[in-house]
JSON list of C-alpha atoms and ligand atoms in Angstrom, two decimals:
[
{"chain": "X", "resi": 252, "resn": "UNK", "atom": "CA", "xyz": [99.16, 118.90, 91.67]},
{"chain": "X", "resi": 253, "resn": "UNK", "atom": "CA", "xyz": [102.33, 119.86, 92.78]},
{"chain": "X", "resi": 254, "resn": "UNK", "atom": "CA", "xyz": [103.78, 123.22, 94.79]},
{"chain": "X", "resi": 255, "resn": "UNK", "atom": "CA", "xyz": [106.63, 124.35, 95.84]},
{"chain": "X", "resi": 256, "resn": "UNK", "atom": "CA", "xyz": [106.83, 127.08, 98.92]},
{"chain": "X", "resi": 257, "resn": "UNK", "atom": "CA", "xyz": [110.00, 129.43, 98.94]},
{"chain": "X", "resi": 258, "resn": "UNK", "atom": "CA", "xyz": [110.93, 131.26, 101.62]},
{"chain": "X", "resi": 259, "resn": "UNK", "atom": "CA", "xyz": [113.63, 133.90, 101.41]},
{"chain": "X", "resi": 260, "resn": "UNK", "atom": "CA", "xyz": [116.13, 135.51, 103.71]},
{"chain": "X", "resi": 261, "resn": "UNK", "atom": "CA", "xyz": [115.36, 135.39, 107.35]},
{"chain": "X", "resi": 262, "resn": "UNK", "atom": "CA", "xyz": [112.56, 133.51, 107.12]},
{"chain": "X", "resi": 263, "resn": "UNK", "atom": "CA", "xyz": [114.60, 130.58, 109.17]},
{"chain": "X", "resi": 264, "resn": "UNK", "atom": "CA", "xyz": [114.64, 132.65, 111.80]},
{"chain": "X", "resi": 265, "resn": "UNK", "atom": "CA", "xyz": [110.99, 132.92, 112.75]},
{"chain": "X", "resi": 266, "resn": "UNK", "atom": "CA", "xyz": [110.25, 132.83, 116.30]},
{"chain": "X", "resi": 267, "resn": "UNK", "atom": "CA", "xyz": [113.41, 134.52, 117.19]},
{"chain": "X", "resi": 268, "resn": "UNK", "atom": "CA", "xyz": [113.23, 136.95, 114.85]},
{"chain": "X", "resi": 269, "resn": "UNK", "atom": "CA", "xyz": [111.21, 140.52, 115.82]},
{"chain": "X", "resi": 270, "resn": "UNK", "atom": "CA", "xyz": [108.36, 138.83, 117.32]},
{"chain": "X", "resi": 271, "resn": "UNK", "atom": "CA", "xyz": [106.53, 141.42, 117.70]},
{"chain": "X", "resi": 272, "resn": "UNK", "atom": "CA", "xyz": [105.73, 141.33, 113.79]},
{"chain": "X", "resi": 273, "resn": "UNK", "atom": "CA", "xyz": [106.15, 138.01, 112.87]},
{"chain": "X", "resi": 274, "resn": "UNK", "atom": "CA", "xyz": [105.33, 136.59, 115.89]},
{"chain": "X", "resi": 275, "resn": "UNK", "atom": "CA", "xyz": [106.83, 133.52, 117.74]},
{"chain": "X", "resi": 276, "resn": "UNK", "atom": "CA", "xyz": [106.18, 130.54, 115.54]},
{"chain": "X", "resi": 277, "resn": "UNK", "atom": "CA", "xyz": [109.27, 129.07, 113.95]},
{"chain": "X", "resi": 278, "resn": "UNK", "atom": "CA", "xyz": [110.09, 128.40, 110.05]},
{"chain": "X", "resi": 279, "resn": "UNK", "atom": "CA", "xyz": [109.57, 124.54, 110.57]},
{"chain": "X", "resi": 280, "resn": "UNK", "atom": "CA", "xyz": [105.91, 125.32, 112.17]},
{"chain": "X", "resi": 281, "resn": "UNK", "atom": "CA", "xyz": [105.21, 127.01, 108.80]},
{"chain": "X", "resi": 282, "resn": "UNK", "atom": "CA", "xyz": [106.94, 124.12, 107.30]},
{"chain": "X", "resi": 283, "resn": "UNK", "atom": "CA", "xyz": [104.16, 121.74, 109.06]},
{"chain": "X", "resi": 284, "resn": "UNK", "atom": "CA", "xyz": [101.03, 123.87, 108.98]},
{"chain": "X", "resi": 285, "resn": "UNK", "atom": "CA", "xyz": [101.47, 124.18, 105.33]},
{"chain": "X", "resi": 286, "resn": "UNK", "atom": "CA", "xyz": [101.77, 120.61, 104.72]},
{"chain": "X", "resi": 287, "resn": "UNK", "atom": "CA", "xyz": [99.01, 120.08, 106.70]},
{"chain": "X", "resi": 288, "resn": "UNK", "atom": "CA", "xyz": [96.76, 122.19, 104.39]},
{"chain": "X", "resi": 289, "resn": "UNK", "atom": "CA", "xyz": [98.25, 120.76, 101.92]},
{"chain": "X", "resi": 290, "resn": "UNK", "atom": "CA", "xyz": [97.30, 117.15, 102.99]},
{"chain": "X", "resi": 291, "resn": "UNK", "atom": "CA", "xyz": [94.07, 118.33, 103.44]},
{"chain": "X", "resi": 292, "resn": "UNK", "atom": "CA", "xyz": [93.99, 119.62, 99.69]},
{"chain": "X", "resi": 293, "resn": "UNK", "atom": "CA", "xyz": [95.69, 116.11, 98.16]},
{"chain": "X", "resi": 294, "resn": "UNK", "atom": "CA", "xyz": [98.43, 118.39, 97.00]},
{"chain": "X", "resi": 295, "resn": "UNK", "atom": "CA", "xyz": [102.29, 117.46, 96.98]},
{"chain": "X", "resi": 296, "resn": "UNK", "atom": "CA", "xyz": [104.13, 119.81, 98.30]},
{"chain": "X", "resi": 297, "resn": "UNK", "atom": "CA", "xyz": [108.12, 121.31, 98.83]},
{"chain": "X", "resi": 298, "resn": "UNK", "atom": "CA", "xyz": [109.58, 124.15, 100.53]},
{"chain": "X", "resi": 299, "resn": "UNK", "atom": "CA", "xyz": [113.01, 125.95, 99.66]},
{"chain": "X", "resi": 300, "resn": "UNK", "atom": "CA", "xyz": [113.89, 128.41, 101.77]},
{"chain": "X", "resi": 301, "resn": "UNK", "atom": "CA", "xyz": [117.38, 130.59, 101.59]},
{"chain": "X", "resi": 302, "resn": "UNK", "atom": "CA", "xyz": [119.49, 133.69, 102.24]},
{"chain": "X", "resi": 303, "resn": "UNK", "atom": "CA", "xyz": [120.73, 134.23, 98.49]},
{"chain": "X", "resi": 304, "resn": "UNK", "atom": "CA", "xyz": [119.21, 135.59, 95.94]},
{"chain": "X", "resi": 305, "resn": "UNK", "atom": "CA", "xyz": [120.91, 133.59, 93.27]},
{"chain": "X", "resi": 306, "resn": "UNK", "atom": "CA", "xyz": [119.90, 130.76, 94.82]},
{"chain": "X", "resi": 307, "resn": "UNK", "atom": "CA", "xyz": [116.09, 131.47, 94.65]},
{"chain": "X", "resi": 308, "resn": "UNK", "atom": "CA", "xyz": [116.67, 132.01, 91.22]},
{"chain": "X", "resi": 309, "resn": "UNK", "atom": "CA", "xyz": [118.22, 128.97, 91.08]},
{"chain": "X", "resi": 310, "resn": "UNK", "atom": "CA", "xyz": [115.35, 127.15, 92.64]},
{"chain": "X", "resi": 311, "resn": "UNK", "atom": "CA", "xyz": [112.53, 128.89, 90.20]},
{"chain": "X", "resi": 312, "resn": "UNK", "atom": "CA", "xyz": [114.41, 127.80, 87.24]},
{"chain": "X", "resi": 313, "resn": "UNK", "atom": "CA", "xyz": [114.45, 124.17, 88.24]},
{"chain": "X", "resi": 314, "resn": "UNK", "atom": "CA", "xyz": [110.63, 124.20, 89.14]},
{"chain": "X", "resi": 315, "resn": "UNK", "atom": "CA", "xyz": [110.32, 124.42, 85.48]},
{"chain": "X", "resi": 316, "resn": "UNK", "atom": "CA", "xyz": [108.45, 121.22, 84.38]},
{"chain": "X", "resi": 317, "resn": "UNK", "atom": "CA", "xyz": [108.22, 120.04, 88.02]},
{"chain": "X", "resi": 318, "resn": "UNK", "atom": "CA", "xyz": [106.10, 122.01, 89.69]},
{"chain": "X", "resi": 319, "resn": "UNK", "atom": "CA", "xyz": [102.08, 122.99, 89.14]},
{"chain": "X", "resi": 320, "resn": "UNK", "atom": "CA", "xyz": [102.26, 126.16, 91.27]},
{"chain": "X", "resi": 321, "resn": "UNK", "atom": "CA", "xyz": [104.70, 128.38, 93.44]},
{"chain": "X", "resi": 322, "resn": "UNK", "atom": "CA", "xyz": [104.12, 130.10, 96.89]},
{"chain": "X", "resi": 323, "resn": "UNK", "atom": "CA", "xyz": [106.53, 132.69, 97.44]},
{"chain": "X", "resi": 324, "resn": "UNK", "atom": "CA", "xyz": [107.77, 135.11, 100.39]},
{"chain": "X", "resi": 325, "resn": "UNK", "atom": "CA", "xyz": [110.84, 136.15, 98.64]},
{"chain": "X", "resi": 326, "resn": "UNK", "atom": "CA", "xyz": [111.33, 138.54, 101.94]},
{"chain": "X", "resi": 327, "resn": "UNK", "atom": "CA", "xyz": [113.62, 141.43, 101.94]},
{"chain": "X", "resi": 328, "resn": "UNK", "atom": "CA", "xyz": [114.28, 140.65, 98.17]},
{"chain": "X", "resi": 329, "resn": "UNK", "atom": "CA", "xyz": [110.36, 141.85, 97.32]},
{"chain": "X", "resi": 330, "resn": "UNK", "atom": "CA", "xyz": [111.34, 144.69, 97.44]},
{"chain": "X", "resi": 331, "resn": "UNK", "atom": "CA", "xyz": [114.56, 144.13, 95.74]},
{"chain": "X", "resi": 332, "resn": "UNK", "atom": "CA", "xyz": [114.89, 142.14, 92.65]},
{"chain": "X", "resi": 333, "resn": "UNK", "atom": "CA", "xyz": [114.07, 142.38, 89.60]},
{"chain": "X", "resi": 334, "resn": "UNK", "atom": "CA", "xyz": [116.00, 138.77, 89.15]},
{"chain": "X", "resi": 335, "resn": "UNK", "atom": "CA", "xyz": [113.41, 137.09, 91.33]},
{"chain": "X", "resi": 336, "resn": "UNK", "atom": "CA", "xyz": [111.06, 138.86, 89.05]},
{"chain": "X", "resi": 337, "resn": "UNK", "atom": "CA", "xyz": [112.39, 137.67, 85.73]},
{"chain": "X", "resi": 338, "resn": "UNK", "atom": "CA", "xyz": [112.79, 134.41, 87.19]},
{"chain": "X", "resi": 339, "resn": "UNK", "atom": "CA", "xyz": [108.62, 133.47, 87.76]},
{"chain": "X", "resi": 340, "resn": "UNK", "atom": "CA", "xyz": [108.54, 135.24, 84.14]},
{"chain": "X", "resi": 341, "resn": "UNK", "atom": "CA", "xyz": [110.87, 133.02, 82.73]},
{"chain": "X", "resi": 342, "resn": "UNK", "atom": "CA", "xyz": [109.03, 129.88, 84.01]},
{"chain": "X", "resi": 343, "resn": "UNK", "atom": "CA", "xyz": [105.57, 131.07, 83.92]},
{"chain": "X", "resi": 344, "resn": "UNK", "atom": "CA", "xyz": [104.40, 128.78, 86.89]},
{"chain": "X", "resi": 345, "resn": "UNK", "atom": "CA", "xyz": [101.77, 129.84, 88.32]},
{"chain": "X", "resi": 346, "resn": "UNK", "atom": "CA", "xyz": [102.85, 131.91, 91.35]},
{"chain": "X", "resi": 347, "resn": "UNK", "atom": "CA", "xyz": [101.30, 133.35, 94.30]},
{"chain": "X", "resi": 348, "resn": "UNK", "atom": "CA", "xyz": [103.25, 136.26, 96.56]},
{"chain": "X", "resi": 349, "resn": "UNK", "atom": "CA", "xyz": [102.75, 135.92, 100.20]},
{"chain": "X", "resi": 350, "resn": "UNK", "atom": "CA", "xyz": [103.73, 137.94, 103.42]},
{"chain": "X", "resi": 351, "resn": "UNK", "atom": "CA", "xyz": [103.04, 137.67, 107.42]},
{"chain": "X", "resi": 352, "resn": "UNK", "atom": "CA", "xyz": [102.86, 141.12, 107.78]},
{"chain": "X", "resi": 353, "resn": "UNK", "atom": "CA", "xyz": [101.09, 143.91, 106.67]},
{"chain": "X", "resi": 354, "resn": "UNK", "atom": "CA", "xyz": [103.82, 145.37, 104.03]},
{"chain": "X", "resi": 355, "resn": "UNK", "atom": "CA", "xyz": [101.81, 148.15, 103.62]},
{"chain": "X", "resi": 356, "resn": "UNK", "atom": "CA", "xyz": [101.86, 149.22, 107.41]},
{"chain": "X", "resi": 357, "resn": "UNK", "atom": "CA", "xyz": [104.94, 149.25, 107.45]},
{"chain": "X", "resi": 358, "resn": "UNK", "atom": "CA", "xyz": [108.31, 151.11, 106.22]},
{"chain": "X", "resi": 359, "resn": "UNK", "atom": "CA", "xyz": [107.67, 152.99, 102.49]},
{"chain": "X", "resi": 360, "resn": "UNK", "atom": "CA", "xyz": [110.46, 150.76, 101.28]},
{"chain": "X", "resi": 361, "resn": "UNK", "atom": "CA", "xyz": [108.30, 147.96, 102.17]},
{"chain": "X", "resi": 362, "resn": "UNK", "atom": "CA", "xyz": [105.49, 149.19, 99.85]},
{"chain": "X", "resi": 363, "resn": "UNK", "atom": "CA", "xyz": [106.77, 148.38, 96.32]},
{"chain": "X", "resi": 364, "resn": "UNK", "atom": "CA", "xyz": [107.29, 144.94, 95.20]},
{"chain": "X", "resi": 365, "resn": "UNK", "atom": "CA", "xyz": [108.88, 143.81, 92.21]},
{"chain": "X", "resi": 366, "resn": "UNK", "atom": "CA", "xyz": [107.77, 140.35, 92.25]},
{"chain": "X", "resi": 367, "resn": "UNK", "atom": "CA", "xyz": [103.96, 141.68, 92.14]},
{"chain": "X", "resi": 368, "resn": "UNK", "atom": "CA", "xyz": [103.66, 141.78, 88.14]},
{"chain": "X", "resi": 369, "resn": "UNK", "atom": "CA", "xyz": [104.66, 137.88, 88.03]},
{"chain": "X", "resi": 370, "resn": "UNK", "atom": "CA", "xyz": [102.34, 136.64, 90.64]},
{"chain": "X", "resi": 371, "resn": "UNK", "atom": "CA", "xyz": [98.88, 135.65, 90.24]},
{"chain": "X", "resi": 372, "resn": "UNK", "atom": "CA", "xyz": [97.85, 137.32, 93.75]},
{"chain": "X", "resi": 373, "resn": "UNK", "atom": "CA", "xyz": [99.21, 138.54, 96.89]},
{"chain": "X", "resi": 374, "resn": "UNK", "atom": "CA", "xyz": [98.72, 137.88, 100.72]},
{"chain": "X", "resi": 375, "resn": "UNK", "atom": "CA", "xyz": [99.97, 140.44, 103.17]},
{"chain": "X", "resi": 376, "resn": "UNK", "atom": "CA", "xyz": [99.04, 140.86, 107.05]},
{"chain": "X", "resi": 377, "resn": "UNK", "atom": "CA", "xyz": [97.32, 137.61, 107.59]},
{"chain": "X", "resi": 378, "resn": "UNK", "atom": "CA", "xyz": [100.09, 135.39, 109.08]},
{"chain": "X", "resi": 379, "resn": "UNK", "atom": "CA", "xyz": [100.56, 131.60, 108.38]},
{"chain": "X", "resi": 380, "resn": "UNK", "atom": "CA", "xyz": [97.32, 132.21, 107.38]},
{"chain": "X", "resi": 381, "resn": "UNK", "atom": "CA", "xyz": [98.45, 133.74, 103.77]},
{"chain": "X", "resi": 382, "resn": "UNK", "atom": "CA", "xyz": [99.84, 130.79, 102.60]},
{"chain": "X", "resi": 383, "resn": "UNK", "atom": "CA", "xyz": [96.62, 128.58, 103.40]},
{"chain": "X", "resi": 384, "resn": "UNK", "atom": "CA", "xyz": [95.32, 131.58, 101.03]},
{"chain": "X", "resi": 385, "resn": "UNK", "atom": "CA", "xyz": [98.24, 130.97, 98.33]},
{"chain": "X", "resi": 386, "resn": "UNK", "atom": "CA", "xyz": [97.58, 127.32, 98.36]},
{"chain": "X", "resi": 387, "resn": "UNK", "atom": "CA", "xyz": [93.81, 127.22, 97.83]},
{"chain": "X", "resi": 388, "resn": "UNK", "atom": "CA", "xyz": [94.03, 130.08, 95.23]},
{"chain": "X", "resi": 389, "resn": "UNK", "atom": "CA", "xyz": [96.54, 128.25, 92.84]},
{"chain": "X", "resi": 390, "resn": "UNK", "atom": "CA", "xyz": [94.38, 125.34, 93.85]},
{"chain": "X", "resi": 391, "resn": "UNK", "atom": "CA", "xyz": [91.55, 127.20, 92.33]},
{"chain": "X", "resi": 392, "resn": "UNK", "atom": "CA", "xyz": [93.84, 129.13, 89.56]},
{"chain": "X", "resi": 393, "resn": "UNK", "atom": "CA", "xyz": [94.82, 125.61, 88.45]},
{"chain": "X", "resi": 394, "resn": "UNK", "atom": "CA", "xyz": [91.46, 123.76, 88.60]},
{"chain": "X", "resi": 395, "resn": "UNK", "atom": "CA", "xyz": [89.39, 126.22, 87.16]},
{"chain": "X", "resi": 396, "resn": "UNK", "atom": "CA", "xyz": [91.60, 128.84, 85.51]},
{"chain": "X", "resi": 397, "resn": "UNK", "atom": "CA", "xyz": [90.16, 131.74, 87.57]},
{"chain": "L", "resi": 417, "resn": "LIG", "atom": "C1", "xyz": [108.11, 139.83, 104.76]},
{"chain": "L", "resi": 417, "resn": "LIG", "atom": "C2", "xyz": [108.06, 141.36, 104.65]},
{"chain": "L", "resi": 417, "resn": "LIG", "atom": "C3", "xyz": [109.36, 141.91, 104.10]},
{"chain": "L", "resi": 417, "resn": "LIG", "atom": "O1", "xyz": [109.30, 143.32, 104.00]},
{"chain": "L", "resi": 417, "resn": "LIG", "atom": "C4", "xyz": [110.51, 141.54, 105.00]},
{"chain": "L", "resi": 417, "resn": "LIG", "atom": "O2", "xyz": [111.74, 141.98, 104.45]},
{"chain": "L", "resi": 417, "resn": "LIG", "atom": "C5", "xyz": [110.56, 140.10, 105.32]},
{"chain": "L", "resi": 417, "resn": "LIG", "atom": "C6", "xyz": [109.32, 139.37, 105.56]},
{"chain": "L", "resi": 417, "resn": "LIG", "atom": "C7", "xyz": [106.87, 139.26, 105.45]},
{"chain": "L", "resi": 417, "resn": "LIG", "atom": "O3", "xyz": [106.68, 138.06, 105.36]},
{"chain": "L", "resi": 417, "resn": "LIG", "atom": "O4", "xyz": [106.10, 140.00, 106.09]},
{"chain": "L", "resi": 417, "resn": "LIG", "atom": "O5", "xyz": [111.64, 139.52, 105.47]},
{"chain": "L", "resi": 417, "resn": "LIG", "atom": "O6", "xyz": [108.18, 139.29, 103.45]}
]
């Protein structure tokens, strides 16, 4: 089983960016407690992560035939774009949405997603935590079809 983790704009800049809500952990400690769970769950996994929108889509297109599953923060461009959207449609991977924080808490602009209708399920508020979540539930999406 293979996953690939994308992480969208700003998302490098954990741990210096606005602690308060993301706290200060850094992009490459995601980057290692992910692949630990992952280790733990025999899965192989990759992360993308980027500024561009383009070059998300860029990155969902050529998980097509390589990848199992996709975890995806696509950031600021949740609440954005419709091309990230059409993108997980177009390759119908498996995809789980995932956020640190509480969306819903937070700014009204943060409350719609677009990506929502392509995903299989979505984690919001729970940290690093969330994409432990994402993993094991495209774990379980895959193995069992639930
Ligand atoms: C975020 C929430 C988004 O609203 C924001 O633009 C981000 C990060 C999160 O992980 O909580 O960049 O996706």
């Amino acid at each position: 089983m293979r996953i690939l983790v994308i992480n969208g704009p700003n998302l490098n800049m954990l741990g210096i960016r606005e602690p308060e809500i993301y706290g200060s952990q850094t992009y490459e400690d995601l980057v290692s407690f992910v692949k630990d769970v992952c280790r733990e769950q025999n899965i192989e996994v990759e992360f993308f992560q980027s500024n561009h929108e383009g070059a998300i889509v860029d990155a969902i297109q050529a998980a097509y035939g390589k990848f199992d599953g996709i975890v995806i923060n696509p950031a600021a461009y949740t609440h954005t774009s419709i091309a990230i959207l059409d993108a997980l449609k177009t390759v119908n991977i498996p995809a789980v949405e995932v956020h640190l924080s509480d969306i819903y808490k937070r700014e009204n602009f943060r409350h719609i997603s677009y990506v929502a209708p392509a995903c299989i399920k979505t984690f919001y508020g729970f940290g690093f935590e969330g994409y432990r979540l994402a993993v094991l539930s495209i774990k379980e999406y895959l193995e069992k079809g639930a």
